[in-house]
mmCIF file of C-alpha atoms in Angstrom:
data_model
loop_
_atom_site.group_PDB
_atom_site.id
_atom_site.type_symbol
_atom_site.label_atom_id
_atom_site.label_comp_id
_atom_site.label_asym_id
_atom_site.label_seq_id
_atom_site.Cartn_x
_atom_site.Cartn_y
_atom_site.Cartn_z
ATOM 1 C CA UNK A 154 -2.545 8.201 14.637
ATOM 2 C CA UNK A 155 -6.039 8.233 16.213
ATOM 3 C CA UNK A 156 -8.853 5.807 15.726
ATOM 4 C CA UNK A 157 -11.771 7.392 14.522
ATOM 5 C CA UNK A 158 -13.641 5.024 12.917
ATOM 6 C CA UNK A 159 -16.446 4.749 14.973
ATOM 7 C CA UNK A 160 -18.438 8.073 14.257
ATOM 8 C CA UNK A 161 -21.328 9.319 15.468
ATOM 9 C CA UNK A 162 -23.544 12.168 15.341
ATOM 10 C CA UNK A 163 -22.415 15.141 17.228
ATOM 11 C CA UNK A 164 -23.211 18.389 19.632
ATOM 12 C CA UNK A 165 -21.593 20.755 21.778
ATOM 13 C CA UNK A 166 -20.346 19.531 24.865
ATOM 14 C CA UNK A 167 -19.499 19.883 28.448
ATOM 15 C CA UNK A 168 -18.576 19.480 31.603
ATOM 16 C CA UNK A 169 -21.019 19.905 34.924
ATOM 17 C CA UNK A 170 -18.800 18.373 37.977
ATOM 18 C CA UNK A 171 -16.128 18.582 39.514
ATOM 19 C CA UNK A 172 -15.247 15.089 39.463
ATOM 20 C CA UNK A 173 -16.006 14.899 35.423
ATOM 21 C CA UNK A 174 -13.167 17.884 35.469
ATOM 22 C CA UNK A 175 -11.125 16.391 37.120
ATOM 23 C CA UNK A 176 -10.861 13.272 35.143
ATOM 24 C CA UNK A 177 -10.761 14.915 31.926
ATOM 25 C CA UNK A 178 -8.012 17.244 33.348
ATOM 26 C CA UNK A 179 -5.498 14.310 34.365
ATOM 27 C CA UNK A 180 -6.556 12.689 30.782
ATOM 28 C CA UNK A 181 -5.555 16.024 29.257
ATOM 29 C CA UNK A 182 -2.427 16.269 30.715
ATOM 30 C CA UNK A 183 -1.506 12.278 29.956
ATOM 31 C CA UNK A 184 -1.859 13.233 26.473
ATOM 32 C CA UNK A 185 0.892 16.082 26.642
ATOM 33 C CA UNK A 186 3.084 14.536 28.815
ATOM 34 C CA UNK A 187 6.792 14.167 26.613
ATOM 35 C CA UNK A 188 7.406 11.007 28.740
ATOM 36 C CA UNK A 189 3.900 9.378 29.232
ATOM 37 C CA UNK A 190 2.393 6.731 27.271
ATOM 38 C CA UNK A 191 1.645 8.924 24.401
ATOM 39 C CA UNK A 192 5.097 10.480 23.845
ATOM 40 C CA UNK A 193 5.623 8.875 19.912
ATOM 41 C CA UNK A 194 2.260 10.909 19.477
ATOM 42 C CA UNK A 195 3.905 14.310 20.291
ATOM 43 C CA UNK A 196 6.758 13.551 19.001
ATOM 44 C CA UNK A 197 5.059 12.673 15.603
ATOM 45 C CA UNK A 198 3.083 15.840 16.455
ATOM 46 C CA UNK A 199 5.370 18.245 16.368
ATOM 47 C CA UNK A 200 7.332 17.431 13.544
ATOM 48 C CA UNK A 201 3.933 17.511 11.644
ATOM 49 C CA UNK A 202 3.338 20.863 13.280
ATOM 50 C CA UNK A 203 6.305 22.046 12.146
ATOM 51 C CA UNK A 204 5.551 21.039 8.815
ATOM 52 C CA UNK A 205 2.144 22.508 8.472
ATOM 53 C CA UNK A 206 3.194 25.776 10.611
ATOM 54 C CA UNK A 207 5.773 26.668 7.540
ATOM 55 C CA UNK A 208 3.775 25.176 4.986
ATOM 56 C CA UNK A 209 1.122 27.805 5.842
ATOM 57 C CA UNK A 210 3.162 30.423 6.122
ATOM 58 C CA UNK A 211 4.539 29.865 2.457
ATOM 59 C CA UNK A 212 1.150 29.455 0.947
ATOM 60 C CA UNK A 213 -0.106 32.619 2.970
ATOM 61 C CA UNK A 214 3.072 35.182 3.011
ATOM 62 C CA UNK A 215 3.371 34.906 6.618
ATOM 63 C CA UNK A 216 6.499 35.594 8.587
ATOM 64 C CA UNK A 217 6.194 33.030 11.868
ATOM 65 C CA UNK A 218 8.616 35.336 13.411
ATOM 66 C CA UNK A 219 5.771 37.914 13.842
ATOM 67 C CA UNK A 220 3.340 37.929 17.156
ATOM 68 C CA UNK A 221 0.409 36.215 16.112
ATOM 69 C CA UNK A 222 1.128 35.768 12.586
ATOM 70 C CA UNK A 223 -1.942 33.744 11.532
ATOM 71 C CA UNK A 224 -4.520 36.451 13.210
ATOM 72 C CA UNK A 225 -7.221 37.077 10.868
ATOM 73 C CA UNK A 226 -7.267 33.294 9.729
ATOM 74 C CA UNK A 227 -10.386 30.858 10.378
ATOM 75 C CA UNK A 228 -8.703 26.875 11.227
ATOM 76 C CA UNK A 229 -10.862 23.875 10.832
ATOM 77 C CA UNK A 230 -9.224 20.885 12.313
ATOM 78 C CA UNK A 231 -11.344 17.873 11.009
ATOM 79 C CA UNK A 232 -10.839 14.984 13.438
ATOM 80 C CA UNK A 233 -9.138 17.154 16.059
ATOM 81 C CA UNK A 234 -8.416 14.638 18.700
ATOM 82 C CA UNK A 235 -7.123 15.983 21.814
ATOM 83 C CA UNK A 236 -6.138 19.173 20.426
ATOM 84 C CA UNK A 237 -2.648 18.651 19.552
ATOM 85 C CA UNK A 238 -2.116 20.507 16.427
ATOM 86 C CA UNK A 239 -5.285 23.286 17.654
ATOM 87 C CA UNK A 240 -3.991 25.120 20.764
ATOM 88 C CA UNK A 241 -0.508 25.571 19.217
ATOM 89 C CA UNK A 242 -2.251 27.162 15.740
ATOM 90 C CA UNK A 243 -4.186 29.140 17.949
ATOM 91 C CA UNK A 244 -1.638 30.515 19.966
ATOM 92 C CA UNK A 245 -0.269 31.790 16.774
ATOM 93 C CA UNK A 246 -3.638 33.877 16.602
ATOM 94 C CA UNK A 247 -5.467 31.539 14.175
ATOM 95 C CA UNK A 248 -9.196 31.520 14.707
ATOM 96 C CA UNK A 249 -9.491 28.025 15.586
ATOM 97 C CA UNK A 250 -12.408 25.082 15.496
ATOM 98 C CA UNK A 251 -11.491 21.678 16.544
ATOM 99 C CA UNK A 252 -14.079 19.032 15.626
ATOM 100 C CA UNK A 253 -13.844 15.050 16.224
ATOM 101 C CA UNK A 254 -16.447 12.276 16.206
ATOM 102 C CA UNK A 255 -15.549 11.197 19.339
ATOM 103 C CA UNK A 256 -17.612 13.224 22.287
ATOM 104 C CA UNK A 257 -14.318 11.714 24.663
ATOM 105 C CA UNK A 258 -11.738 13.596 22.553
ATOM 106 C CA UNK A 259 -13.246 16.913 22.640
ATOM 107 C CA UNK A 260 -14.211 17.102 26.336
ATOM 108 C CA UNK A 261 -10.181 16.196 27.077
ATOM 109 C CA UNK A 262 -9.810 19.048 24.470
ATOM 110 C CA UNK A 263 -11.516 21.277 25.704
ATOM 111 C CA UNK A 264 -10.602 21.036 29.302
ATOM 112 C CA UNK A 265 -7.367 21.055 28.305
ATOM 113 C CA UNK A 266 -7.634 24.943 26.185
ATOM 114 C CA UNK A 267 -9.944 26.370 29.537
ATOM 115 C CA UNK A 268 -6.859 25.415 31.944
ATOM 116 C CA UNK A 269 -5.007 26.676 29.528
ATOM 117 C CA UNK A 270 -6.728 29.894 28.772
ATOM 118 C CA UNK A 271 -6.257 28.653 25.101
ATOM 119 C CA UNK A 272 -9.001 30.057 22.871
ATOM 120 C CA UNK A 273 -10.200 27.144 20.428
ATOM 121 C CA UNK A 274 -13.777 26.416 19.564
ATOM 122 C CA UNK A 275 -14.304 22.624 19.724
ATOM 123 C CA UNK A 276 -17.383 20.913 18.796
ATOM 124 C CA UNK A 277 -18.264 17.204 18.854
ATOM 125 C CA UNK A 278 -19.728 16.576 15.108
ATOM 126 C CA UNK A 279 -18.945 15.347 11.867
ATOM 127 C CA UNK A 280 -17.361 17.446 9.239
ATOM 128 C CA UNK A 281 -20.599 16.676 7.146
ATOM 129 C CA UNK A 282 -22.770 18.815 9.926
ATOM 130 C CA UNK A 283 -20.884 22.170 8.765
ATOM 131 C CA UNK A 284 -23.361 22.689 6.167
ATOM 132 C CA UNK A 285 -23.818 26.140 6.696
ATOM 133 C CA UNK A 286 -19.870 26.817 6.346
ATOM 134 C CA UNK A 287 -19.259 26.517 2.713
ATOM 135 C CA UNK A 288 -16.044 28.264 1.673
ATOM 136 C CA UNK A 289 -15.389 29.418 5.779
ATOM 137 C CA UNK A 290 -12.217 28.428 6.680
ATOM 138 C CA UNK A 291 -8.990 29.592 5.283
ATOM 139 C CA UNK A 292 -7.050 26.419 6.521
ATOM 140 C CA UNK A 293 -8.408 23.429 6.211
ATOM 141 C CA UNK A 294 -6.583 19.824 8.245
ATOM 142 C CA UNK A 295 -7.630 16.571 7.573
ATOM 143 C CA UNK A 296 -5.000 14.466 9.320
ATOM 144 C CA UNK A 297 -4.712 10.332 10.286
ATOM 145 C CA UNK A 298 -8.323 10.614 9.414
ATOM 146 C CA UNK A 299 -9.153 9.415 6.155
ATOM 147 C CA UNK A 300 -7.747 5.844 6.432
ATOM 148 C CA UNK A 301 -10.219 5.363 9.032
ATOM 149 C CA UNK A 302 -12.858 6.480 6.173
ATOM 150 C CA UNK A 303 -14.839 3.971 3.921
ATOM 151 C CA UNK A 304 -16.265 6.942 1.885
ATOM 152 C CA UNK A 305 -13.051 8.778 1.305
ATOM 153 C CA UNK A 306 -14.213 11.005 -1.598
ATOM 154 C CA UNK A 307 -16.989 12.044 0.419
ATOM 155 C CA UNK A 308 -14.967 13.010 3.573
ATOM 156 C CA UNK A 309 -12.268 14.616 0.422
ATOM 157 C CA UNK A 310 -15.635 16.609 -0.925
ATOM 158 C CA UNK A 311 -16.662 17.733 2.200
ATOM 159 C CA UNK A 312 -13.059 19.448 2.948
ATOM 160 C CA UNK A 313 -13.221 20.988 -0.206
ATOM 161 C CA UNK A 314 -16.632 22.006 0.343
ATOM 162 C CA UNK A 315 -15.360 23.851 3.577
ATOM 163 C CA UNK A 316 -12.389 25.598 2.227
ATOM 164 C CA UNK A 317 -12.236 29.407 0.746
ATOM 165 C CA UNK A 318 -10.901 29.663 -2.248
ATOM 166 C CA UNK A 319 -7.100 30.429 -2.249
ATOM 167 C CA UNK A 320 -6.853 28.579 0.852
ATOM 168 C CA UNK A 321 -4.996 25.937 2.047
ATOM 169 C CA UNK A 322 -5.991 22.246 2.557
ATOM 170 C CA UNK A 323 -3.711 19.909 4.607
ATOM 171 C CA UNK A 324 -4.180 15.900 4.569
ATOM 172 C CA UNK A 325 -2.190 13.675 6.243
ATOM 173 C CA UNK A 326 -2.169 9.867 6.529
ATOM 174 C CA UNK A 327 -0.500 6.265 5.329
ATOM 175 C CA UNK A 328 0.439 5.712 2.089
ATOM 176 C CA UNK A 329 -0.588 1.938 0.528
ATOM 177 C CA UNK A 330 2.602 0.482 0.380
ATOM 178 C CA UNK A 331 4.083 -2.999 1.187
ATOM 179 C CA UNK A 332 6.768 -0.420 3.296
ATOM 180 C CA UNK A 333 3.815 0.993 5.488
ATOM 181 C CA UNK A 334 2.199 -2.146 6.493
ATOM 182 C CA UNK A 335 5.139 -3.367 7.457
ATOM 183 C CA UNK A 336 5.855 -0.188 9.650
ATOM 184 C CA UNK A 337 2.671 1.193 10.431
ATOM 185 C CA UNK A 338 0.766 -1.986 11.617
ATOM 186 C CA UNK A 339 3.184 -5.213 11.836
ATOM 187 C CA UNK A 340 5.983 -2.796 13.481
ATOM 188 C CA UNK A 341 3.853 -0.041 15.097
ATOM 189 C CA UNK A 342 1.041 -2.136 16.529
ATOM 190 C CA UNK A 343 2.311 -5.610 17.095
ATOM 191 C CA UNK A 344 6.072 -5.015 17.805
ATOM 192 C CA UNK A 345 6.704 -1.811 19.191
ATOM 193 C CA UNK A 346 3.326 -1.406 20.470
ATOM 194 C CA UNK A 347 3.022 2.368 19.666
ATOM 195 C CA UNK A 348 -0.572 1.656 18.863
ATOM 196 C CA UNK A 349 -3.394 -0.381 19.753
ATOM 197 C CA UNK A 350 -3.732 -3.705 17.336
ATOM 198 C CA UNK A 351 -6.600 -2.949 14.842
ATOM 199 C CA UNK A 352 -6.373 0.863 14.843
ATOM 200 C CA UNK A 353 -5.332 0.472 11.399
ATOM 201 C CA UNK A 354 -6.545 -1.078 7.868
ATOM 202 C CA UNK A 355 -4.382 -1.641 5.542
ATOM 203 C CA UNK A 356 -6.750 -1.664 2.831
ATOM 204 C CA UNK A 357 -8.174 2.154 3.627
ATOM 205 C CA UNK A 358 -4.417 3.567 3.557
ATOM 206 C CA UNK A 359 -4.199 6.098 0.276
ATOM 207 C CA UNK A 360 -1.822 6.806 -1.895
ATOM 208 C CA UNK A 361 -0.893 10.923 -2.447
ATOM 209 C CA UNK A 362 -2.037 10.301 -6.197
ATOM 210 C CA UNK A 363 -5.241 9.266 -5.175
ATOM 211 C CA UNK A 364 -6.040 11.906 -2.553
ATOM 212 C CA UNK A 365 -4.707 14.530 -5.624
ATOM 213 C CA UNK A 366 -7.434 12.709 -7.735
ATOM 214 C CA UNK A 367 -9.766 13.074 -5.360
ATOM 215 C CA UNK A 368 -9.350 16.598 -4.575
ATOM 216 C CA UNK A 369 -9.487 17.866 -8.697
ATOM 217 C CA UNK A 370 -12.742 16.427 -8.795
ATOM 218 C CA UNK A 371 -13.376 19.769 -6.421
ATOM 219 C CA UNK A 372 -10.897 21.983 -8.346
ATOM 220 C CA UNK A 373 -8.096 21.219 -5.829
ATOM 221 C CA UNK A 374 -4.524 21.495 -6.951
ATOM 222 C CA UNK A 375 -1.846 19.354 -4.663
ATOM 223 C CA UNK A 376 1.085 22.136 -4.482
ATOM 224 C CA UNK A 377 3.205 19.840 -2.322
ATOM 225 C CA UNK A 378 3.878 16.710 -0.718
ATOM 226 C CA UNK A 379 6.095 15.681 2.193
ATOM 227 C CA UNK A 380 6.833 12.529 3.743
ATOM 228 C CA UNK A 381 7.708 11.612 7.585
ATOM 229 C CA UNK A 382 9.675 9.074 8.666
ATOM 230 C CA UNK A 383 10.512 7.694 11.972
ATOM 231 C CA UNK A 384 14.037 6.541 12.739
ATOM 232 C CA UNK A 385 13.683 4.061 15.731
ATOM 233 C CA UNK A 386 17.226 4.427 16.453
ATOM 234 C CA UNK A 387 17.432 7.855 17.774
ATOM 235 C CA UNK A 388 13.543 7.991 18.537
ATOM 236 C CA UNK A 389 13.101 10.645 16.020
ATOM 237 C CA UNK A 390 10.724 11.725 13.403
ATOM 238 C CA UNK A 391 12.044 13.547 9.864
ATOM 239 C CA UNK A 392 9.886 15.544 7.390
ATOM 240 C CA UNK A 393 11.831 14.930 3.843
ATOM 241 C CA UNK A 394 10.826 13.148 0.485
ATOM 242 C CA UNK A 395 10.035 9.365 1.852
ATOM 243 C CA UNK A 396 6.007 8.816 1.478
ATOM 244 C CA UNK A 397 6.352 4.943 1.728
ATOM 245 C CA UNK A 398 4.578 5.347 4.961
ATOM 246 C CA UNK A 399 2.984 8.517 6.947
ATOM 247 C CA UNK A 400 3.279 11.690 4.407
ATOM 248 C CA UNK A 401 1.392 15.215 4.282
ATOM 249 C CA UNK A 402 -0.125 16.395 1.127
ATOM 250 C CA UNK A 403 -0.776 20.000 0.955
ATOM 251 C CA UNK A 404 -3.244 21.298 -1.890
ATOM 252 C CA UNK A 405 -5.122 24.775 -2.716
ATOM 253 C CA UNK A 406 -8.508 25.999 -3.924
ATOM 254 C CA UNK A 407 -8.678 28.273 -7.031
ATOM 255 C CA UNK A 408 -9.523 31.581 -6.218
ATOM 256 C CA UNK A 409 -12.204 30.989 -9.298
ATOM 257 C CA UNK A 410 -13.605 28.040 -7.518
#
């Protein structure tokens, strides 16, 4: 749902005023409020949440009715944005990193989880930088990112790369159908308006067999896929077996690897 096609190199960040606070604190809030300009977002967000959050737990064994059911697990959100799918994870007692390309995303972020007194670890870098975290993280998301990508295997590699073995890897984008540019750029950016015209190429939306081809070159193994639609009726998004347009794909790494 986020454009992150412009990356760049990245570092920790802050903020040093109270004015810069400020601003990134209203921008925080915009971006969770349920009747703002990014509503579809969270709405889209939490189904996916939902998703993922049992997902996870079925991989894992993990009963979500427990306190903190994922403590003990290391997160890596690749392509965090503003924190939308971290701070919930977290507050489930995941050991959480958020990580984006864009220096604006993680400072809303991050102002966001202090006010919050979330604990999430965001950085402003590329997934690439995490050299030194080969087989860290026991949950691994990748999501709306790689249709922004030109070199898709490589961002695929690098997730892979990043993952322990018998843990989980979620991905999440557009499939390449006729069905999804209708929806996701004729009816999402230039009809509805839901997102900016140009946030999306057609041509760099996947289909789940290619992301599953992608990931065996690293010894993945796609366990699952689920689509999401969006019924613009009721307002309401669906997880169930329709990947013409947004799905997730869900895959794990051989405890051999």
């Amino acid at each position: 749902m986020l454009d992150r096609s412009k990356l760049t190199s990245g570092h920790s960040t802050s903020l040093n005023t109270a004015e810069e606070i400020a601003k990134f604190d209203r921008l925080a809030k915009e971006w969770r409020d349920p009747k703002g300009k990014f509503k579809q977002v969270l709405a889209f967000n939490q189904t996916r949440l939902i998703a993922i959050e049992k997902m996870i737990a079925q991989h894992l064994a993990l009963d979500l009715n427990n306190p903190a059911p994922l403590a003990g697990l290391s997160l890596l959100d690749i392509g965090c944005g503003a924190g939308l799918l971290c701070e919930p994870l977290a507050e489930l007692g995941a050991d959480v990193t958020g990580i984006d390309a864009s220096e604006h995303n993680i400072l809303v972020a991050n102002q966001h989880a202090k006010t919050n007194h979330i604990s999430v670890n965001y950085i402003h870098c590329l997934a690439s930088d995490l050299e030194d975290k080969s087989n860290r993280y026991d949950i691994v998301l990748n999501t709306e990112v790689i249709e922004h990508i030109a070199d898709q295997q490589g961002l695929v590699d690098t997730c892979c790369r990043l993952l322990k073995p018998g843990g989980l890897l979620v991905m999440a984008t557009l499939n390449r159908t006729v069905t999804s540019y209708i929806v996701g750029i004729i009816g999402a950016e230039y009809v509805m308006r839901y997102l900016p015209i140009g946030t999306h190429e057609w041509r760099f939306f996947v289909k789940p067999q290619e992301i599953s081809a992608m990931l065996s070159k690293q010894g993945l193994e796609t366990i699952n896929v689920k689509g999401m639609t969006f019924n613009p009726f009721t307002k309401h998004w669906s997880v169930n077996r329709n990947t013409k347009v947004n799905y997730l794909l869900f895959a794990t790494k051989s405890s051999d690897t």
